[in-house]
PDB file of C-alpha atoms in Angstrom:
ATOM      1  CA  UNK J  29    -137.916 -90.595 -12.083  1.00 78.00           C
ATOM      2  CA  UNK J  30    -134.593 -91.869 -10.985  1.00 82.00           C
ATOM      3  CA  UNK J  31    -135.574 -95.267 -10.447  1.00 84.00           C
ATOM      4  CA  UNK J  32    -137.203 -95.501 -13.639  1.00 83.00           C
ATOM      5  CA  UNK J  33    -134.184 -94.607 -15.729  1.00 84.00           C
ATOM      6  CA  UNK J  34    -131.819 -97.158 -13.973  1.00 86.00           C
ATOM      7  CA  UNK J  35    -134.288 -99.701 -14.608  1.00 85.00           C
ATOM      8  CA  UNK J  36    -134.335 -98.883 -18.132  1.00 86.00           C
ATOM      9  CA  UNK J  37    -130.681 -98.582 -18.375  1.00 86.00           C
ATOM     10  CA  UNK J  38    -129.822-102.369 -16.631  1.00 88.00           C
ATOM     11  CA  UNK J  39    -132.930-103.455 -18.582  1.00 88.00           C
ATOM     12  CA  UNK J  40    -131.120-102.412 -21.665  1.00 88.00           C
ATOM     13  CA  UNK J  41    -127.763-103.482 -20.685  1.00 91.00           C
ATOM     14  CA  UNK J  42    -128.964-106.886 -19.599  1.00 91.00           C
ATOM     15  CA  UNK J  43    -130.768-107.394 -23.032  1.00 90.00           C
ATOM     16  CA  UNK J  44    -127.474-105.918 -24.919  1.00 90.00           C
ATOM     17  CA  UNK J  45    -125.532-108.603 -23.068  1.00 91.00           C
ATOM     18  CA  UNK J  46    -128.094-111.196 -23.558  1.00 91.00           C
ATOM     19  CA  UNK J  47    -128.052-110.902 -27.117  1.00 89.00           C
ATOM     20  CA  UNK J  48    -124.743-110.647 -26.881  1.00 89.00           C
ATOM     21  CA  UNK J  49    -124.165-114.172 -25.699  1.00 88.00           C
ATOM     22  CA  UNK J  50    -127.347-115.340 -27.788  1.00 89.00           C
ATOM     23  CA  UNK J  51    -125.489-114.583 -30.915  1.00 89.00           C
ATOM     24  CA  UNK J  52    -122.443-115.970 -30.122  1.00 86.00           C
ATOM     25  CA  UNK J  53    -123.512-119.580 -29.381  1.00 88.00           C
ATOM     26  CA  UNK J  54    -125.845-119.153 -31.724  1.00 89.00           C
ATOM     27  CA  UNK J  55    -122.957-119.110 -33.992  1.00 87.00           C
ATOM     28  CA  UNK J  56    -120.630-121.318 -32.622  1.00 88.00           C
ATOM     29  CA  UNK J  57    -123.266-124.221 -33.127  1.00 88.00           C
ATOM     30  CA  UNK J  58    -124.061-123.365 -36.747  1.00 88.00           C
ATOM     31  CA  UNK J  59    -120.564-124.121 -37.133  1.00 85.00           C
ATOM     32  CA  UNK J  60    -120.637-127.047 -35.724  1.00 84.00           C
ATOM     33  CA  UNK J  61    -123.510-128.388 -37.040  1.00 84.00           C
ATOM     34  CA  UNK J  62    -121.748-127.318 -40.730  1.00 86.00           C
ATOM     35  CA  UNK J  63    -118.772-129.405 -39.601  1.00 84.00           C
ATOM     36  CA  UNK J  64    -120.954-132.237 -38.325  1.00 87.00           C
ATOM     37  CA  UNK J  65    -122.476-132.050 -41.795  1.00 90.00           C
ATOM     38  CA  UNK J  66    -119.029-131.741 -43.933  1.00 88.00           C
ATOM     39  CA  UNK J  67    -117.458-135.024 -41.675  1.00 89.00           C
ATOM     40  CA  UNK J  68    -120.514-136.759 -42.650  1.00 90.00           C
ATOM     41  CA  UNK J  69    -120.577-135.981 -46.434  1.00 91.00           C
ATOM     42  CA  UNK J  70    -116.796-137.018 -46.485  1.00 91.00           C
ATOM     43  CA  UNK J  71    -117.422-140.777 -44.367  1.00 91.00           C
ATOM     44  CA  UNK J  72    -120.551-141.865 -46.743  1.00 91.00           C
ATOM     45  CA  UNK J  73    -119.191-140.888 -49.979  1.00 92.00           C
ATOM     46  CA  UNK J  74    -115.448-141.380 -49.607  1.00 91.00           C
ATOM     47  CA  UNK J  75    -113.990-143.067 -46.747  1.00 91.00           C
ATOM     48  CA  UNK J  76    -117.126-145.713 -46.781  1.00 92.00           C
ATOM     49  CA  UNK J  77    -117.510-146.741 -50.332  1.00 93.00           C
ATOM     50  CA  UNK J  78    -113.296-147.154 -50.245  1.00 92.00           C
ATOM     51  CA  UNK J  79    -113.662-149.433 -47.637  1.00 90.00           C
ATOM     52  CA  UNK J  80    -116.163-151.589 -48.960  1.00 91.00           C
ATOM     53  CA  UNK J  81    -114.109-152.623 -51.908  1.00 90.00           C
ATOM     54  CA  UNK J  82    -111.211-153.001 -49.614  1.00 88.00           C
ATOM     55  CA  UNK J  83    -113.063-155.578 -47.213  1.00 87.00           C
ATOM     56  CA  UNK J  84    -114.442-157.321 -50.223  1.00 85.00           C
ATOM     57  CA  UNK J  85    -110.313-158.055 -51.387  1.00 82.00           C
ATOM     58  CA  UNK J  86    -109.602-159.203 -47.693  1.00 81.00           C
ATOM     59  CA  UNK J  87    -110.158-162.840 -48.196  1.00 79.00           C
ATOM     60  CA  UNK J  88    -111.669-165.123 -44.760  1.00 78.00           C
ATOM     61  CA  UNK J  89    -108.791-166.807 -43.435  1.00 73.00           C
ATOM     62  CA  UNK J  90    -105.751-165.373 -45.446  1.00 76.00           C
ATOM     63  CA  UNK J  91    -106.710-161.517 -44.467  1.00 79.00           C
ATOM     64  CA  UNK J  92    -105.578-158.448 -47.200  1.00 80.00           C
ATOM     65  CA  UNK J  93    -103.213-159.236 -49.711  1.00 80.00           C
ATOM     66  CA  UNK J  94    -104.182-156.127 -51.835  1.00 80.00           C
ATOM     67  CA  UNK J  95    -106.449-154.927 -54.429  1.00 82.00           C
ATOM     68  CA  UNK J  96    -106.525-155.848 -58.220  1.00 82.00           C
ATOM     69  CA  UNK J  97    -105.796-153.074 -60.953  1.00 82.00           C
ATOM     70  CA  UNK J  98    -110.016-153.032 -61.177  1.00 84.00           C
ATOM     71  CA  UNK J  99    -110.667-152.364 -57.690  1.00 86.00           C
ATOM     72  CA  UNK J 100    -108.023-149.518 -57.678  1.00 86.00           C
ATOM     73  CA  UNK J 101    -110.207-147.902 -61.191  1.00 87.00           C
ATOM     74  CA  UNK J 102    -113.344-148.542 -58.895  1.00 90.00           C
ATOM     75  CA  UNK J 103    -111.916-146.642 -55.700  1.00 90.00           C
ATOM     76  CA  UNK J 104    -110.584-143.741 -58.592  1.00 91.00           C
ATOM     77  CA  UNK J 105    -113.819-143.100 -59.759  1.00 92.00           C
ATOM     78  CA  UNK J 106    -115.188-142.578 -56.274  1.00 92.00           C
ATOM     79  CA  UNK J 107    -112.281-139.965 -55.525  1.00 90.00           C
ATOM     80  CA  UNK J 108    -112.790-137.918 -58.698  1.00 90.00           C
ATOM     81  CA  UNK J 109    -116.554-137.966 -58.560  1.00 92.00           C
ATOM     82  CA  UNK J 110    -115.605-136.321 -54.709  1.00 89.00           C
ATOM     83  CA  UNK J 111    -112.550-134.751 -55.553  1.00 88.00           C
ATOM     84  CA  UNK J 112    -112.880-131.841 -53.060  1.00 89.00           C
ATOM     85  CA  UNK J 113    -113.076-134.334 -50.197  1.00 88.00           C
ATOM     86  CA  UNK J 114    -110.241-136.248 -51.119  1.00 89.00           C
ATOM     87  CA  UNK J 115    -107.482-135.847 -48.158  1.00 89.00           C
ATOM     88  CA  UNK J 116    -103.855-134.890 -49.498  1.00 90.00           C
ATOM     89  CA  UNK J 117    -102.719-138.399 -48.064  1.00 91.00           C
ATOM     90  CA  UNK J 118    -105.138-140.520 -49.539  1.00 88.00           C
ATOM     91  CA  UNK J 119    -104.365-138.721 -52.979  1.00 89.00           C
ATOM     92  CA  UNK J 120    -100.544-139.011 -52.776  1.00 90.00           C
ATOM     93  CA  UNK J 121    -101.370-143.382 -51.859  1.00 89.00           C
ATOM     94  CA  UNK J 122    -103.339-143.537 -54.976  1.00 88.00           C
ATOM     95  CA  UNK J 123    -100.962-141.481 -57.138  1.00 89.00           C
ATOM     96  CA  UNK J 124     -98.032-143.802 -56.049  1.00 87.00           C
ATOM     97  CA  UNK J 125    -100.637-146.788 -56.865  1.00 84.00           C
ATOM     98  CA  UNK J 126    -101.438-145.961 -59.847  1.00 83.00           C
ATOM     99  CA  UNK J 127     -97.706-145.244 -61.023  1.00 81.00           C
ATOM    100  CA  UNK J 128     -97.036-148.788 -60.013  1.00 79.00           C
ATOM    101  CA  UNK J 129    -100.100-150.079 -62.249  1.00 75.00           C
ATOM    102  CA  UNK J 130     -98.625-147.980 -65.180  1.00 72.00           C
ATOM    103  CA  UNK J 131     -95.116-149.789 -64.729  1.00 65.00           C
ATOM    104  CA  UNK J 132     -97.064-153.275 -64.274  1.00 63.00           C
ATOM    105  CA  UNK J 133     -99.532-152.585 -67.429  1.00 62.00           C
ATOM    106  CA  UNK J 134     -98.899-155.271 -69.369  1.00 55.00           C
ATOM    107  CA  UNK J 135     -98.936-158.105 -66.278  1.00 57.00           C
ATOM    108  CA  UNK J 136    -101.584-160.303 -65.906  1.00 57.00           C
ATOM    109  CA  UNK J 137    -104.347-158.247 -64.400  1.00 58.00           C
ATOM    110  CA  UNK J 138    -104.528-160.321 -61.153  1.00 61.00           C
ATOM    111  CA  UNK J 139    -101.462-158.825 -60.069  1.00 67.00           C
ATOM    112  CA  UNK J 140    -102.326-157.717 -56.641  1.00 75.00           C
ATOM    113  CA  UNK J 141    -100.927-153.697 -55.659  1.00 78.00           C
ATOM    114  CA  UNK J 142    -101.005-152.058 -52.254  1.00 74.00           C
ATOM    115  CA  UNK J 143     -99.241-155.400 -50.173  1.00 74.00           C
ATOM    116  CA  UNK J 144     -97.908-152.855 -47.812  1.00 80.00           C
ATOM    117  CA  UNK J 145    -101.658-152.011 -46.759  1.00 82.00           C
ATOM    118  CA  UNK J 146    -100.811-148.733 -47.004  1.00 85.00           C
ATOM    119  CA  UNK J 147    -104.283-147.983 -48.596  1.00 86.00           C
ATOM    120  CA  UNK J 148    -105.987-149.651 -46.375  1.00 85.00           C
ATOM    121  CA  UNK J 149    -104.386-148.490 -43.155  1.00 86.00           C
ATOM    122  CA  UNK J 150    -104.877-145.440 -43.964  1.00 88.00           C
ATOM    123  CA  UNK J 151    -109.078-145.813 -45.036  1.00 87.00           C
ATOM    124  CA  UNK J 152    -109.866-147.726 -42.038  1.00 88.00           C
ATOM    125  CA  UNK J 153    -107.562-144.981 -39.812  1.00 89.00           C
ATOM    126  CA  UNK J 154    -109.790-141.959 -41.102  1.00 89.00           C
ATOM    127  CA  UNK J 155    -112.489-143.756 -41.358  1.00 90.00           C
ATOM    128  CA  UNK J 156    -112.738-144.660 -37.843  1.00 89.00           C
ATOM    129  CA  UNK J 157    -111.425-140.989 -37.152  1.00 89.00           C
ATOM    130  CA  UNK J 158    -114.519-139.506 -38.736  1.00 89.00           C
ATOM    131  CA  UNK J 159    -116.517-141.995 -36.918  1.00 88.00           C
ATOM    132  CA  UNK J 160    -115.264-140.756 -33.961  1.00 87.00           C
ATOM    133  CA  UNK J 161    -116.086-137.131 -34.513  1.00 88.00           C
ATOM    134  CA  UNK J 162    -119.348-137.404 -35.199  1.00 86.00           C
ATOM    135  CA  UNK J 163    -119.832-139.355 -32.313  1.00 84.00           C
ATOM    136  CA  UNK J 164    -120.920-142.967 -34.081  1.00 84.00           C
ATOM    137  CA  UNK J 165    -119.206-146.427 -32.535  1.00 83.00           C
ATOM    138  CA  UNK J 166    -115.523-146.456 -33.947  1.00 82.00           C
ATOM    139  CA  UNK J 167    -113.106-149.014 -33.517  1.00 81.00           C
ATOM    140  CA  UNK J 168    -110.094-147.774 -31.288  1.00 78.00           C
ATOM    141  CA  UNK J 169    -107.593-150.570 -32.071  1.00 76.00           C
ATOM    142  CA  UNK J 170    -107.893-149.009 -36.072  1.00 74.00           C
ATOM    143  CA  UNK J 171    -107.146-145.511 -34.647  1.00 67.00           C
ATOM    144  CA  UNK J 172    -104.077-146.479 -32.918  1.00 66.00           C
ATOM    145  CA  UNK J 173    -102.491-148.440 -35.610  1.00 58.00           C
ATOM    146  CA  UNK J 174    -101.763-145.456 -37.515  1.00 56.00           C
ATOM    147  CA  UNK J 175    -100.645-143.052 -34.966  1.00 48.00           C
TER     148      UNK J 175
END
């Protein structure tokens, strides 16, 4: 009778335990896998549309020179149509961009904004950061830069 109730009592503390641990990486991944998702919804619909337009102003040859008042409207509408994936950073380089179109308004529109590359330092930066944590090819030489 003995033996039977230690065997039930380690058989119950062993499946305690087990579901113990069970739980808690069962957890821990969920998370992950929600983070996994969240990096991924922020590189396709912010960081990789951005830098689309921002490769088609880099010109073969010359390289960036900046973006024209139009390409800065295009990249605005992608950050308020994704507004709560925006990055503070990103937000305060556009704000200062568009305050510069405002005092340039009535320029010719080929007037050329962000020659510092500050915009585009900072897309390829993140998005080769988010690259990296989702564990697609990145390039390392774009990570560095902005550190």
């Amino acid at each position: 009778m003995r033996e039977v109730m230690i065997a039930l009592v380690s058989s119950s503390i062993t499946i305690v335990i087990t579901s113990f641990f069970n739980y808690h990486f069962q957890l821990r991944q969920e998370v992950r896998n929600e983070s996994v998702k969240y990096t991924t919804e922020i590189l396709r619909n912010v960081y990789t549309p951005i830098l689309k337009i921002l490769v088609a102003a880099t010109v073969p040859g010359d390289g960036y020179d900046g973006i024209t008042k139009e390409m800065l409207f295009e990249i605005e509408d992608i950050m308020k149509n994704n507004y709560e994936l925006i990055d503070p950073h990103l937000n305060s380089i556009m704000y200062s961009l568009k305050k510069e179109v405002r005092w340039e308004h009535y320029e010719e529109s080929l007037k050329l904004f962000d020659k510092n590359k500050k915009l585009l330092t900072h897309v390829e930066h993140n998005f080769n950061f988010y690259r990296k944590r989702i564990g697609l090819p990145f390039d390392k030489t774009k990570m560095s830069r902005m550190i």
